[in-house]
mmCIF file of C-alpha atoms in Angstrom:
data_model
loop_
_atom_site.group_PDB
_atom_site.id
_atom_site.type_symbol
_atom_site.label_atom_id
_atom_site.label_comp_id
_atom_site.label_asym_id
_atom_site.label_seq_id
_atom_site.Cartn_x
_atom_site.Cartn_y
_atom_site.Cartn_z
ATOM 1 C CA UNK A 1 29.207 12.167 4.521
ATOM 2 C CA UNK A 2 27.502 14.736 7.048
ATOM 3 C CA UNK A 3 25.244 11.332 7.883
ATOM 4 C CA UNK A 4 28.341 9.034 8.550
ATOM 5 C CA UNK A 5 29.389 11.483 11.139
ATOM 6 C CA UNK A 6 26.339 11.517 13.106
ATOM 7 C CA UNK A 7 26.241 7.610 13.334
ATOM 8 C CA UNK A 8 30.249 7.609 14.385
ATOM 9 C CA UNK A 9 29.664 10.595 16.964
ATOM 10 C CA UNK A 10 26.852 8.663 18.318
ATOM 11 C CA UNK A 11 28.629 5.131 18.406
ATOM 12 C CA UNK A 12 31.714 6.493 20.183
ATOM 13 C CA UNK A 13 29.705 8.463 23.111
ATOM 14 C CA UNK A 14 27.418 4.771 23.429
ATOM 15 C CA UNK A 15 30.675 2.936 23.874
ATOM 16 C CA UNK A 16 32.229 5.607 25.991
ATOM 17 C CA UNK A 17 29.304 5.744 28.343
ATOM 18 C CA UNK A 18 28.815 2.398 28.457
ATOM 19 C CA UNK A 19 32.164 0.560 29.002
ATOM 20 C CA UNK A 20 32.973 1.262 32.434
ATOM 21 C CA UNK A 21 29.696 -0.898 33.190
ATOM 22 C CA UNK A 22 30.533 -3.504 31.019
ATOM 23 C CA UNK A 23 34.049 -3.293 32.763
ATOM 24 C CA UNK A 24 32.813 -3.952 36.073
ATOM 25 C CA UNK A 25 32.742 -7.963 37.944
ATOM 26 C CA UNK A 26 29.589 -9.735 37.802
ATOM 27 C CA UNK A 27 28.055 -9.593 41.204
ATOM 28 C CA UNK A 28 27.767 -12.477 42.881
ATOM 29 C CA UNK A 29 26.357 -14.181 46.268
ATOM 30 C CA UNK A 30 27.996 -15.626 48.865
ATOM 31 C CA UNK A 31 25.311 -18.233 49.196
ATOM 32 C CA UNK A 32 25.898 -19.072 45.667
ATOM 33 C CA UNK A 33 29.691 -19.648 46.576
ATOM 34 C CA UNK A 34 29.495 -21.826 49.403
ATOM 35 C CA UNK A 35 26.758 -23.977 47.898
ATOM 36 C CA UNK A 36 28.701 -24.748 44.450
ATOM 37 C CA UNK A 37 32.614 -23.675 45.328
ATOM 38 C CA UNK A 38 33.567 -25.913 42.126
ATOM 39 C CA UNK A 39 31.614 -23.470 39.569
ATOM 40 C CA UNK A 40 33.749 -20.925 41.546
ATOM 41 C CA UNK A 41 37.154 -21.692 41.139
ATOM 42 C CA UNK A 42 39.262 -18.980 39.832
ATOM 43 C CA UNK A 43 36.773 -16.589 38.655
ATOM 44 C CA UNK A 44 36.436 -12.730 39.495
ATOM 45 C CA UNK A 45 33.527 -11.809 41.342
ATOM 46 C CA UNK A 46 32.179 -8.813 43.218
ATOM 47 C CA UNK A 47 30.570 -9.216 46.843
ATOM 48 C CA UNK A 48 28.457 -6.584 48.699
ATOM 49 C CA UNK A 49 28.289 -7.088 52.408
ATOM 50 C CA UNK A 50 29.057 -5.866 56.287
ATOM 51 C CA UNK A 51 32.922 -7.353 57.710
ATOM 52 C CA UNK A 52 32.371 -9.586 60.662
ATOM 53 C CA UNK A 53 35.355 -10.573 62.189
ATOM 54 C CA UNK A 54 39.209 -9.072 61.388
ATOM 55 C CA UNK A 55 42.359 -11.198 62.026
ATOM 56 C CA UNK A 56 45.774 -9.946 61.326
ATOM 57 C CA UNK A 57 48.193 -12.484 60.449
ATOM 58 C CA UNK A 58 50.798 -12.240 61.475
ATOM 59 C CA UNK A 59 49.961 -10.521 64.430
ATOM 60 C CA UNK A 60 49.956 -6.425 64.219
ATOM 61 C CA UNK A 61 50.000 -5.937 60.651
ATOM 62 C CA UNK A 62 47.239 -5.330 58.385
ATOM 63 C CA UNK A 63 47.599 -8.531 56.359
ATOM 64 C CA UNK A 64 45.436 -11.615 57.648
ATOM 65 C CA UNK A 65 41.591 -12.504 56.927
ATOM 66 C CA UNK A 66 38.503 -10.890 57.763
ATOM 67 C CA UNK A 67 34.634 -12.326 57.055
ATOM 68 C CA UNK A 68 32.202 -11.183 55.085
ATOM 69 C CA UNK A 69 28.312 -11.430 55.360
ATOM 70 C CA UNK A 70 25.671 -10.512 52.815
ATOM 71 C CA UNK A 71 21.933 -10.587 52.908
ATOM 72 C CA UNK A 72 22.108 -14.360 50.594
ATOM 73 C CA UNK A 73 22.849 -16.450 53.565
ATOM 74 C CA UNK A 74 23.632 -16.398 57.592
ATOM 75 C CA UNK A 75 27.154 -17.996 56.619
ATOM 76 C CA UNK A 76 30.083 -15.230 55.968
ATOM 77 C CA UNK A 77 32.756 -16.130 53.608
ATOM 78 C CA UNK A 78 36.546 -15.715 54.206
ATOM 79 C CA UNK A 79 38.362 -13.023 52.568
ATOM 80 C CA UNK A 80 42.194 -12.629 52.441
ATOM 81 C CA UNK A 81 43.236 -9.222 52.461
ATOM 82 C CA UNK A 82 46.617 -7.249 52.522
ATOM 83 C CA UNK A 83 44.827 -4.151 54.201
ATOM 84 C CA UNK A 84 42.493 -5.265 56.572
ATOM 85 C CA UNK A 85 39.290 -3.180 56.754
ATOM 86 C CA UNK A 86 37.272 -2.289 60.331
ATOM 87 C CA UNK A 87 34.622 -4.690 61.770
ATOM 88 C CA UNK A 88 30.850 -3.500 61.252
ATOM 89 C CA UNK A 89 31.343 -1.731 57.839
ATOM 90 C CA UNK A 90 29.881 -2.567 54.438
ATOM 91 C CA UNK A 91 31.994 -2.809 51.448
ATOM 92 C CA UNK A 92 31.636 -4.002 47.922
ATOM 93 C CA UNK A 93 34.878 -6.153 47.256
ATOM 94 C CA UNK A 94 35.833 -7.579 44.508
ATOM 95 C CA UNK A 95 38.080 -11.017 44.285
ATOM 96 C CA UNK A 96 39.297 -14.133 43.255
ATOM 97 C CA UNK A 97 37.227 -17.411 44.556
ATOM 98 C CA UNK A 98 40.310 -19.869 45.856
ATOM 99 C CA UNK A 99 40.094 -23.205 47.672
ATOM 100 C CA UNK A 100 41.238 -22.920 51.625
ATOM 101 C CA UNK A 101 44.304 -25.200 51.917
ATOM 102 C CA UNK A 102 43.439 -25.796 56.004
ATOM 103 C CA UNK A 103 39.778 -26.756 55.124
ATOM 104 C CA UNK A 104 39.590 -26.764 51.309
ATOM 105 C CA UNK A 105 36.778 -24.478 51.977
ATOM 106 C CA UNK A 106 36.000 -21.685 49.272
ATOM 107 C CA UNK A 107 37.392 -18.419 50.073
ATOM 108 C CA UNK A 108 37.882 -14.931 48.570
ATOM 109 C CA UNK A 109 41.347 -13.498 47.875
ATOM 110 C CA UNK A 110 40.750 -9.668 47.692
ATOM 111 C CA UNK A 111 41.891 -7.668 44.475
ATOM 112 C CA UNK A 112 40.002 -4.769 44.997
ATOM 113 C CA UNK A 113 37.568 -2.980 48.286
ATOM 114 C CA UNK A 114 35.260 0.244 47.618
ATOM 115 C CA UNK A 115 32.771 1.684 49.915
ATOM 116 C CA UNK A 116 29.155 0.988 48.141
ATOM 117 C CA UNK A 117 28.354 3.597 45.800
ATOM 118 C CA UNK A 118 30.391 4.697 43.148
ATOM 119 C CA UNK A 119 34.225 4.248 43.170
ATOM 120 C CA UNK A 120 36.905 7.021 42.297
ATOM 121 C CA UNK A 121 37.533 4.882 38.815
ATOM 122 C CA UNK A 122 33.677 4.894 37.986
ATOM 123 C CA UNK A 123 33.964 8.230 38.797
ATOM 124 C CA UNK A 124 36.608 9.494 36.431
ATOM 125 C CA UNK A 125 35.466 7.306 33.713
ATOM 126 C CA UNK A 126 32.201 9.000 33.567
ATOM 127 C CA UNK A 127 33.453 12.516 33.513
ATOM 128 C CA UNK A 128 36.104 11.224 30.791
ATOM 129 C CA UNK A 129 33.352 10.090 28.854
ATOM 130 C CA UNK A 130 31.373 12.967 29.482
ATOM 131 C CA UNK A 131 34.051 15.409 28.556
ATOM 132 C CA UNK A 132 34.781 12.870 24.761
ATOM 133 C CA UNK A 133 30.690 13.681 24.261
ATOM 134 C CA UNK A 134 30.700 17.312 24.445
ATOM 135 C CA UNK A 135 34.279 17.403 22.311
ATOM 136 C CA UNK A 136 32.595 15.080 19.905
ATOM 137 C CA UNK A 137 29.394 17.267 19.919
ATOM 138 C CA UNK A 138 31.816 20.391 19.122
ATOM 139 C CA UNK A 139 33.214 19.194 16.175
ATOM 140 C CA UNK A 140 29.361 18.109 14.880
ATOM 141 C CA UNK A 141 28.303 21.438 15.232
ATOM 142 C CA UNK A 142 31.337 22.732 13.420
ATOM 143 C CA UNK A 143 31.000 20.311 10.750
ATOM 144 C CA UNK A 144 26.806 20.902 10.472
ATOM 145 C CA UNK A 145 27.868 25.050 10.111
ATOM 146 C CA UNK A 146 29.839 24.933 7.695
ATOM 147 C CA UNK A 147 27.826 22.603 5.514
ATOM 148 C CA UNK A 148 25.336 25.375 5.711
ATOM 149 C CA UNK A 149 27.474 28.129 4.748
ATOM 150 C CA UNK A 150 27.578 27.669 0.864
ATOM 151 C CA UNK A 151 24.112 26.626 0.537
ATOM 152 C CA UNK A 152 23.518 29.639 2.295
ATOM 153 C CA UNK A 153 26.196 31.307 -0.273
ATOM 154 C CA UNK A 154 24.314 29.806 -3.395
ATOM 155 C CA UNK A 155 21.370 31.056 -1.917
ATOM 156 C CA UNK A 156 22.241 35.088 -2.058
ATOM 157 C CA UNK A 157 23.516 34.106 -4.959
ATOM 158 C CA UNK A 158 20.817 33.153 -6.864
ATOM 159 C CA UNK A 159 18.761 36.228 -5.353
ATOM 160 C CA UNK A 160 20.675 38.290 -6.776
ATOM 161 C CA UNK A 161 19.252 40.355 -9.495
ATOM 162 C CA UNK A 162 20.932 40.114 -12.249
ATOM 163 C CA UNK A 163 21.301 42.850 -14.917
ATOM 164 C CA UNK A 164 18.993 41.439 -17.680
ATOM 165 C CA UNK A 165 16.149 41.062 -14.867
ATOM 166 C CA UNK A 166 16.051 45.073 -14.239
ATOM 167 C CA UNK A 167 13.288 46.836 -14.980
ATOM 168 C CA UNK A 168 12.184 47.139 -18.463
ATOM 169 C CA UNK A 169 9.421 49.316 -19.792
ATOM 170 C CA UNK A 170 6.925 48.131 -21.847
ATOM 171 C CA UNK A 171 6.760 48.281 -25.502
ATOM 172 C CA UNK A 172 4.210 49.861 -27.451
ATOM 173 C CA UNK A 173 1.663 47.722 -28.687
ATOM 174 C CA UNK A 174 1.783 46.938 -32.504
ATOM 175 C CA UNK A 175 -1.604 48.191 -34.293
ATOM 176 C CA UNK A 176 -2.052 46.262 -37.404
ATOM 177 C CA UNK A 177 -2.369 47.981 -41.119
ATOM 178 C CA UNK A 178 -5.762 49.316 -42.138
ATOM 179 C CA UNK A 179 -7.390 47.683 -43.847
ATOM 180 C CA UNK A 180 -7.394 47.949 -47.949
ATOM 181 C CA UNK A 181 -10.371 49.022 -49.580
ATOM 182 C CA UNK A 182 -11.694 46.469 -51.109
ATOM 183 C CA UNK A 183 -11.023 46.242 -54.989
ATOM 184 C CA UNK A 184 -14.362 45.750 -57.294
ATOM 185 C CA UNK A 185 -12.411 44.317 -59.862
ATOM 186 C CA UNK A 186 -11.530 41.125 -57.767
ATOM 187 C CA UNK A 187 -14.821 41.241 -55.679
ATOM 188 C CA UNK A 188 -16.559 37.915 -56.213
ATOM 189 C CA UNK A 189 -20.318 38.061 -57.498
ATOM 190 C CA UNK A 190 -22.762 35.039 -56.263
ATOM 191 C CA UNK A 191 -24.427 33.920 -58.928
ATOM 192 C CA UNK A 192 -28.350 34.192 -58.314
ATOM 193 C CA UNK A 193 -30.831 30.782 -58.590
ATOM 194 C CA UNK A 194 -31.438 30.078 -61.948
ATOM 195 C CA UNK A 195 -35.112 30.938 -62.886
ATOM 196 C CA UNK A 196 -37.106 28.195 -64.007
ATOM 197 C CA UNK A 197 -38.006 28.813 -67.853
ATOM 198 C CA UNK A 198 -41.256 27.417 -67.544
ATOM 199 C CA UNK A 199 -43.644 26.514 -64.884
ATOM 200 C CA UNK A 200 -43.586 22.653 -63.961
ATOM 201 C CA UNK A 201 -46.501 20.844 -64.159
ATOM 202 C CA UNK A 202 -47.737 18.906 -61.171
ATOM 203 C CA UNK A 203 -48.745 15.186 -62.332
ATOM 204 C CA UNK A 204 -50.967 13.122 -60.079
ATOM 205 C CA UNK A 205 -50.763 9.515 -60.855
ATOM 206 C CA UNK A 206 -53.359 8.402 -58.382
ATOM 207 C CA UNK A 207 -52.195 7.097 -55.633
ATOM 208 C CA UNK A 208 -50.776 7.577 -52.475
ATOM 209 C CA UNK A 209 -47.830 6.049 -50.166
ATOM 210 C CA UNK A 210 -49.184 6.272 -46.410
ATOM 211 C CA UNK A 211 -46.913 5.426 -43.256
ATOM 212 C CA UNK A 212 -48.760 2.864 -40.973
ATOM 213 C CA UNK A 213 -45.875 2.147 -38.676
ATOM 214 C CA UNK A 214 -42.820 3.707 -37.552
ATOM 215 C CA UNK A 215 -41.405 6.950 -36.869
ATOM 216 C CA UNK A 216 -43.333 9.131 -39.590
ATOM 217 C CA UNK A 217 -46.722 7.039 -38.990
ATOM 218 C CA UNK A 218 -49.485 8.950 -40.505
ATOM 219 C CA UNK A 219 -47.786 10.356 -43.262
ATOM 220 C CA UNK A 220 -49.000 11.042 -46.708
ATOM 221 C CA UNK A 221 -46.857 10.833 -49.673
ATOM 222 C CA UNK A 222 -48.574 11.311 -52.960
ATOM 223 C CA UNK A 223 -47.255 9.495 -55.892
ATOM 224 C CA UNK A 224 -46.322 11.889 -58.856
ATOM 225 C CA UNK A 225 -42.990 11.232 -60.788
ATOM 226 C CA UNK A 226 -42.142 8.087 -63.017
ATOM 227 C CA UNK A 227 -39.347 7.269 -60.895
ATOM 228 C CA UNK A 228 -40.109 7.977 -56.998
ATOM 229 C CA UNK A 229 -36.900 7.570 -54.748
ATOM 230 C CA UNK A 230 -37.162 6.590 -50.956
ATOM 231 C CA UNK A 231 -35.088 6.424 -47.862
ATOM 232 C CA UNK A 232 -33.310 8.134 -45.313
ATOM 233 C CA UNK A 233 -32.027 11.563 -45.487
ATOM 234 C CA UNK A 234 -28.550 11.722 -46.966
ATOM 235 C CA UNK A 235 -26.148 12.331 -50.059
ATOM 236 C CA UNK A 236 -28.912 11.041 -52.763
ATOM 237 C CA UNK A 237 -31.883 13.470 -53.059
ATOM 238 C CA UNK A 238 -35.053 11.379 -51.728
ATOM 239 C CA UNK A 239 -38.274 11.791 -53.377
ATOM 240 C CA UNK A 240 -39.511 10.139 -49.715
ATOM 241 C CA UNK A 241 -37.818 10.866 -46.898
ATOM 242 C CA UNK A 242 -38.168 8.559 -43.639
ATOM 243 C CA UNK A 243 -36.726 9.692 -40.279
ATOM 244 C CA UNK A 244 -36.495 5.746 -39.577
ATOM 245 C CA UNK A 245 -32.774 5.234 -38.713
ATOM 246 C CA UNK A 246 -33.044 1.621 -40.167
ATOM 247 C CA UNK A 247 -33.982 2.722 -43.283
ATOM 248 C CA UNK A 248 -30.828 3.281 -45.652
ATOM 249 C CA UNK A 249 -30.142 6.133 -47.271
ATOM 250 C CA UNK A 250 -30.754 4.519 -51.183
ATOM 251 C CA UNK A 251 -33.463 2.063 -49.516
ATOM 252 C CA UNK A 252 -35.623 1.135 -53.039
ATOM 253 C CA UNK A 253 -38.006 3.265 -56.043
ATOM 254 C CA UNK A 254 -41.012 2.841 -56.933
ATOM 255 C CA UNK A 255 -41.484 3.075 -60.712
ATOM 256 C CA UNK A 256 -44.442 3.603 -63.353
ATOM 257 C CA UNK A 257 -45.603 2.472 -66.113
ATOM 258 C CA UNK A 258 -47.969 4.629 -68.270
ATOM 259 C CA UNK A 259 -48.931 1.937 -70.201
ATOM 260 C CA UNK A 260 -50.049 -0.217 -68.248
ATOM 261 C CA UNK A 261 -51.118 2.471 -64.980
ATOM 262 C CA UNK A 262 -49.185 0.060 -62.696
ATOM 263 C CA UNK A 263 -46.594 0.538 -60.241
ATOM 264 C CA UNK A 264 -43.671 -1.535 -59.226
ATOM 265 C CA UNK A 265 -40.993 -1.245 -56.843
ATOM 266 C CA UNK A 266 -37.143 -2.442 -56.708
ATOM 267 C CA UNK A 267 -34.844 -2.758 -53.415
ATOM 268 C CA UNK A 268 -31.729 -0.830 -53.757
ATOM 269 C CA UNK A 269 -30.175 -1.353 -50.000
ATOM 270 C CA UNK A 270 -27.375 -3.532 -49.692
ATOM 271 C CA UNK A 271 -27.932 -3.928 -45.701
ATOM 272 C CA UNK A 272 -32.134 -3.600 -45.079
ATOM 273 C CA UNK A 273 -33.966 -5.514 -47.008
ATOM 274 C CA UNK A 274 -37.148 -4.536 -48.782
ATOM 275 C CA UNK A 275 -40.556 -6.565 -48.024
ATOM 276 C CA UNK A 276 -43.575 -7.169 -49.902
ATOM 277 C CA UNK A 277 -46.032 -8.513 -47.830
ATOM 278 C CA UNK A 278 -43.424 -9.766 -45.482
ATOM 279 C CA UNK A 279 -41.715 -11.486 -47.996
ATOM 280 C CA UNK A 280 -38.477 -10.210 -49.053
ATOM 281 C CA UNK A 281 -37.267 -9.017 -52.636
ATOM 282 C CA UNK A 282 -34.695 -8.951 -55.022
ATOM 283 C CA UNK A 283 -35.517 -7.644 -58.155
ATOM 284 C CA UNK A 284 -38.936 -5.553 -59.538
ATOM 285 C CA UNK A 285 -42.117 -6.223 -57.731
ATOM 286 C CA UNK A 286 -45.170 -5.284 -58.727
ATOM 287 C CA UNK A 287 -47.372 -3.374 -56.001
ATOM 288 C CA UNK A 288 -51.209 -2.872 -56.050
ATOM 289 C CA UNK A 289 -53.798 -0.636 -54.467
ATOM 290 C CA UNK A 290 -53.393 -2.088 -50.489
ATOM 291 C CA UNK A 291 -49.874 -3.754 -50.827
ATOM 292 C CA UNK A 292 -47.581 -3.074 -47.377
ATOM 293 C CA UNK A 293 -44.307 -2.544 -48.022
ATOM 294 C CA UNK A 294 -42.017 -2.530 -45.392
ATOM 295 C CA UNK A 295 -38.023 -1.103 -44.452
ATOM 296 C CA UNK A 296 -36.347 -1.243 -41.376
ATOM 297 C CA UNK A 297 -39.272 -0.683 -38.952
ATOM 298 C CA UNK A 298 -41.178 1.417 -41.250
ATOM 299 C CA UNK A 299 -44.252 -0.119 -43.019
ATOM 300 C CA UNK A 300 -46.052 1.796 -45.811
ATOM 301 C CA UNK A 301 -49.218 0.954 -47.570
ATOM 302 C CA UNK A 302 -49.951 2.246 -51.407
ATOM 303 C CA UNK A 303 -53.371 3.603 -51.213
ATOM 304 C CA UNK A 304 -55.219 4.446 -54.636
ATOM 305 C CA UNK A 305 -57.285 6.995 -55.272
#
């Protein structure tokens, strides 16, 4: 709302200031008369120039025609007048362009005659329209104040303290309980490592697995349980254990037979193959004294002793 004032207060002091201009005759020349009277005829204009010659008509009164020169042409125009100004002054005067009857020539019949400058009219207008701009301006102000006088309101308002914002001490801090003692009748006893009943027996079964290529290269593992599990670290306990991410965690075993003193091995990877001598298997393989085996990137050789 507030904005819709402004833009009215503004539009009314633009047209106020501005229509006594827009009021005003065009200004013409009397060059421009003479040369094309029939583009004339009838129509209002304004001429600025010095009065030639005065004739009363009749005789002794101040009715008659006087002539008119401006700075467009050496040829002055006729003007009839009802109040006959001196010879030698300037005047703007404003009139009707009408046809001569004696010579059908174009001449002026005077409506209005002001000294150049600004008339009395222009005059008052303006200090009308000055006097509508600072009203107008008032009642903005007015309007602007008292739109600022209950924000200004809600304002204390809300500064206010209110009575369950005063000043509160601070409460004691809570200290928790002590602690119980604890009870031994509920206190939970680790059980200690079972003791091995008998001392195990180491068995050598001569012969050796030894990393040739990968991440544990030079690594010895010597052979001695029927059943010897390898792969990567992980849920299943590994008899071997390779550091080789591309080994998987149940890779293969290598078995033995007492019998016979031979060893054999079986792929137990669903993802990484095992290889024999590059070739790949799938079921139990027997191995001998220089056979590579090889997982992932890892390549072992069994080594006999």
């Amino acid at each position: 709302m507030l904005k819709r004032g402004c833009a009215l207060i503004i539009a009314i002091a633009a047209l106020s200031l501005f229509a006594p201009a827009a009021a005003s005759a065009q200004q013409a020349w009397i060059t421009d008369i003479l040369a094309n009277p029939s583009r004339n005829w009838n129509k209002t204009v304004t001429l600025t120039g010095q009065v030639q010659t005065v004739e009363a008509n009749p005789a002794g009164t101040t009715r008659g025609t006087y002539t008119l020169l401006d700075d467009s042409c050496p040829t002055p125009i006729t003007v009839r007048s009802n109040d006959l100004p001196p010879a030698g002054k300037t005047f703007v005067v404003t009139g009707i362009v009408i046809q001569d009857p004696a010579s059908t020539a174009p001449i002026l019949k005077e409506v209005s005659r002001t000294t150049p400058g600004m008339s009395s009219t222009m005059l008052y207008l303006l200090i009308g329209a000055g006097v509508l701009f600072l009203a107008l301006l008032a009642v903005f102000i007015i309007l602007l104040t008292r739109t600022k006088q209950p924000a200004a309101a809600a304002g204390a308002e809300a500064a206010r303290p209110r009575a369950q914002d005063a000043y509160q001490p601070p409460s004691r801090p809570v200290m928790p309980p002590p602690a119980a003692a604890p009870d031994p009748a509920r206190t939970m006893k680790i059980p200690a490592a079972p003791v091995p009943d008998k001392t195990q027996v180491f068995l050598s079964l001569g012969a050796d697995l030894v990393v040739e290529k990968g991440p544990d290269k030079g690594r010895e593992f010597p052979l001695h349980k029927y059943v010897t599990m390898i792969g990567r670290s992980g849920a299943r306990q590994n008899d071997i254990e390779l550091t080789d991410d591309t080994v998987s965690k149940d890779q293969a075993s290598v078995y033995y037979d007492g019998a016979g003193k031979t060893f054999s091995i079986t792929n137990e990877s669903g993802t990484n193959p095992t290889k024999i001598n590059g070739q790949p298997i799938s079921g139990p393989t027997l191995i001998e004294n220089g056979t590579l085996i090889e997982m992932g990137r890892t390549v072992l050789r069994l080594k006999k002793n």
